[in-house]
mmCIF file of C-alpha atoms in Angstrom:
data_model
loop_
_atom_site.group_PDB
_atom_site.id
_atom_site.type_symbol
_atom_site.label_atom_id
_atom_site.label_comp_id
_atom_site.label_asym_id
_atom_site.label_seq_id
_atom_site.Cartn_x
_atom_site.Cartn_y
_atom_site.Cartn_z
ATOM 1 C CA UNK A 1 -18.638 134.866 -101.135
ATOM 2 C CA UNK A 2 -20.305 131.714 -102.145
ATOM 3 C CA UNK A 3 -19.109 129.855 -104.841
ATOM 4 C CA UNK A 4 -21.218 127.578 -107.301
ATOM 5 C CA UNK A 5 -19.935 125.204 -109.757
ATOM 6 C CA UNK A 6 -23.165 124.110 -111.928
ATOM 7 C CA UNK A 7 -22.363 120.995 -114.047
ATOM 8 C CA UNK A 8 -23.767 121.316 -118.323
ATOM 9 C CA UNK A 9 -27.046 120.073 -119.490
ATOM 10 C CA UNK A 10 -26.704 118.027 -122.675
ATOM 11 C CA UNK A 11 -28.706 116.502 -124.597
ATOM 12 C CA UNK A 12 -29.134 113.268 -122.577
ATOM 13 C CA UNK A 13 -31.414 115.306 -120.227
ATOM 14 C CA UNK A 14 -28.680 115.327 -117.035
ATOM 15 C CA UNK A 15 -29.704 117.097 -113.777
ATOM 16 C CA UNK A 16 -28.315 120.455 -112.600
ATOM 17 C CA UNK A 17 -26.966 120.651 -109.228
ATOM 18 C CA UNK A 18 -25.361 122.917 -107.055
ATOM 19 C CA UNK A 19 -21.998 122.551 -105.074
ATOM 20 C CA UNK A 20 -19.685 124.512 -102.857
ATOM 21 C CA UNK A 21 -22.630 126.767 -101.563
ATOM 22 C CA UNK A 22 -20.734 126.967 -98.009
ATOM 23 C CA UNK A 23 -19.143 130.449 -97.712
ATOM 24 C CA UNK A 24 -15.079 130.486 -98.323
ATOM 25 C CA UNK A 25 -12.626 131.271 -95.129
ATOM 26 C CA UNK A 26 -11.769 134.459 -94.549
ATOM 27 C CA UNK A 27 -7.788 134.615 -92.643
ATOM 28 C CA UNK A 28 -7.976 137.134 -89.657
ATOM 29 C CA UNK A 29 -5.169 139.965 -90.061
ATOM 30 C CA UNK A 30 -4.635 142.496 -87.104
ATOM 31 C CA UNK A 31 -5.488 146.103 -86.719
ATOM 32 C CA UNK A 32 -3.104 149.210 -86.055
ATOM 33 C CA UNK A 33 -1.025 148.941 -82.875
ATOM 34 C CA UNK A 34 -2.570 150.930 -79.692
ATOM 35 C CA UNK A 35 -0.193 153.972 -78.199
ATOM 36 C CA UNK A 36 2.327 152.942 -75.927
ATOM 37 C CA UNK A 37 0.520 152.261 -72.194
ATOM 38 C CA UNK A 38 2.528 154.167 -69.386
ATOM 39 C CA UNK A 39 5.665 153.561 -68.045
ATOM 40 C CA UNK A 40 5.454 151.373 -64.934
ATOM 41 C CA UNK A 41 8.908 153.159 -63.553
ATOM 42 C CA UNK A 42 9.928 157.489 -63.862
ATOM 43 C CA UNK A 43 13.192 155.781 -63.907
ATOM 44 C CA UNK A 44 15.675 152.742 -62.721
ATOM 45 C CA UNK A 45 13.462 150.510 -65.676
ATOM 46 C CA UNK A 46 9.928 149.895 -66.245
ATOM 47 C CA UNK A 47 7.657 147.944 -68.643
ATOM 48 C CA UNK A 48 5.477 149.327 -71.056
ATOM 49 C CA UNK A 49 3.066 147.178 -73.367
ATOM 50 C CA UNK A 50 0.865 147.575 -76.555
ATOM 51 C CA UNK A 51 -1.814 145.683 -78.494
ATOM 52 C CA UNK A 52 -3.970 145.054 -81.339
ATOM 53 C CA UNK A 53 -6.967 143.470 -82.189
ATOM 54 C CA UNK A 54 -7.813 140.786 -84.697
ATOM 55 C CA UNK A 55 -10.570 142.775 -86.258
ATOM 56 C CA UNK A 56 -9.096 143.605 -90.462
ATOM 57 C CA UNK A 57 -10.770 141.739 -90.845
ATOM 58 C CA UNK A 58 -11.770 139.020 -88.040
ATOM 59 C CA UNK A 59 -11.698 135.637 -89.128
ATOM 60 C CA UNK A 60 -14.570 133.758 -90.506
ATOM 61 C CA UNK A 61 -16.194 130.611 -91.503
ATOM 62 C CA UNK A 62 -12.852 128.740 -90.383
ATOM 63 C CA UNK A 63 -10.372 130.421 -91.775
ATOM 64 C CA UNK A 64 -7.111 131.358 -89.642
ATOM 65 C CA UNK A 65 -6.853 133.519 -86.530
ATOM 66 C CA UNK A 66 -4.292 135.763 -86.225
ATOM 67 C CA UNK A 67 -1.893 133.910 -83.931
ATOM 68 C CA UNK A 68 -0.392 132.439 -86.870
ATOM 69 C CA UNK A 69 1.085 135.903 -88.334
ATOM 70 C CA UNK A 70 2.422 137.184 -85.272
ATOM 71 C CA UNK A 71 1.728 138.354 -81.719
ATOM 72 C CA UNK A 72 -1.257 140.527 -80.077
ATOM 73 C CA UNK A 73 0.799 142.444 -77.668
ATOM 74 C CA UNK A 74 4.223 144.011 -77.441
ATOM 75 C CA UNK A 75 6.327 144.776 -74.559
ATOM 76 C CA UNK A 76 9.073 147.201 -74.148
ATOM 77 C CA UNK A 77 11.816 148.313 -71.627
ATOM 78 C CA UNK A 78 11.363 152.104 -70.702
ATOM 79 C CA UNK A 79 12.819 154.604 -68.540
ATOM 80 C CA UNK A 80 16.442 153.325 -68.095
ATOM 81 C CA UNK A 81 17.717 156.043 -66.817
ATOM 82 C CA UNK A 82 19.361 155.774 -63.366
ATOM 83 C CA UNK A 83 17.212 157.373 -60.528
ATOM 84 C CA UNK A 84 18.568 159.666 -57.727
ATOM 85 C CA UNK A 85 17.748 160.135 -54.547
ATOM 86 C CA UNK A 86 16.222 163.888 -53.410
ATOM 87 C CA UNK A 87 15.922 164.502 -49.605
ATOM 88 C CA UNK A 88 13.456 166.946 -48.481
ATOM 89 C CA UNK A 89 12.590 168.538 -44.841
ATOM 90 C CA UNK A 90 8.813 169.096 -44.754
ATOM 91 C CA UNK A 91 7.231 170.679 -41.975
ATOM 92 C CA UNK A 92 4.410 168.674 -40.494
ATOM 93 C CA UNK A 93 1.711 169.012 -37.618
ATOM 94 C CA UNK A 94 2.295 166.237 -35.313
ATOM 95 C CA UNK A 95 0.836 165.748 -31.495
ATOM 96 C CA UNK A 96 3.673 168.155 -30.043
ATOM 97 C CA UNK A 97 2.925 170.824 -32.698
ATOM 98 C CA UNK A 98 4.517 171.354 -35.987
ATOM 99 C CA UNK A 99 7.710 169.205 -36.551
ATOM 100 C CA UNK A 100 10.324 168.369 -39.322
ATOM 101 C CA UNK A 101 10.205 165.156 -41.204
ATOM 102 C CA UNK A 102 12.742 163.933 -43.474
ATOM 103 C CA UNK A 103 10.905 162.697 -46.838
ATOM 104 C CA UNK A 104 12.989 161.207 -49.981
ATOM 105 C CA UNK A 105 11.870 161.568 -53.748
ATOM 106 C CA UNK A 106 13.298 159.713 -56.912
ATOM 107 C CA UNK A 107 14.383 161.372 -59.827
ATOM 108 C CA UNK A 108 15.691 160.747 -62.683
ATOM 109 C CA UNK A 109 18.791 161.453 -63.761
ATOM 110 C CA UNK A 110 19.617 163.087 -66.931
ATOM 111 C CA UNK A 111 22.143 162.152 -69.530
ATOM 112 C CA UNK A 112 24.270 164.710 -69.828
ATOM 113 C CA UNK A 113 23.231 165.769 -73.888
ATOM 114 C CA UNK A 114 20.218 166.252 -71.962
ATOM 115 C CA UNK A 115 21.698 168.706 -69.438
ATOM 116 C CA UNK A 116 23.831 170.822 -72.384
ATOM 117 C CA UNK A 117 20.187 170.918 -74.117
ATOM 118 C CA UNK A 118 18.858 172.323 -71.240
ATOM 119 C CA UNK A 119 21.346 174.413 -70.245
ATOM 120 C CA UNK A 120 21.663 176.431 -73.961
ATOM 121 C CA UNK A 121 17.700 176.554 -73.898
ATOM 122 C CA UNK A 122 17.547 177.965 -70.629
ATOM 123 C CA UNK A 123 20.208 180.912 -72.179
ATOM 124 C CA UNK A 124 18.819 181.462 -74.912
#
């Protein structure tokens, strides 16, 4: 918005003139938070992150960025659950014909509310 301030003619004839024509700061404020990005880990602990943008509105004509009200990106721990080792024989062509080889998986491990909620669902 621009803002004038226009001082009175009287009778002595005075000029008008015009003053604080340049347009007023506007302070930068973020936008919404983005969705949780995807665990880094299935389990044993990742790191997940999320941002926003400096856009409601972005700052203009000087006025503040958005620094100064808090951070553009969040991190979280995710996936804490303890993993567990799965070994699996998988057939497999090698130079001698087909073979076994021994292959190991993560998984995670479930707490065990988990595994009674399972457990009744799979009953019922």
């Amino acid at each position: 918005e621009l803002w004038k301030e226009v001082t009175a003619l009287n009778l002595d004839n005075e000029e008008l003139r015009n003053c604080n024509t340049n347009p007023c700061p506007v302070n930068g404020r973020y936008g919404e938070w983005s969705e949780w990005a995807v665990c880094t880990k299935k389990c044993g602990g990742g790191k997940q992150h999320r941002y926003r943008e400096c856009n409601r509105p972005t700052p203009k004509h000087g006025g503040s960025n958005c620094t100064l009200i808090g951070q553009a990106i969040e991190h979280q721990n995710c996936n804490i659950q303890s993993c567990v080792p799965i070994k699996r024989r998988v057939w497999r062509m090698g130079g001698m014909g087909p073979m076994f080889q021994v292959m190991w998986w993560w998984k995670a491990v479930q707490s065990p509310e988990l595994q009674q909620s399972s457990a009744t669902k799979r009953r019922n």
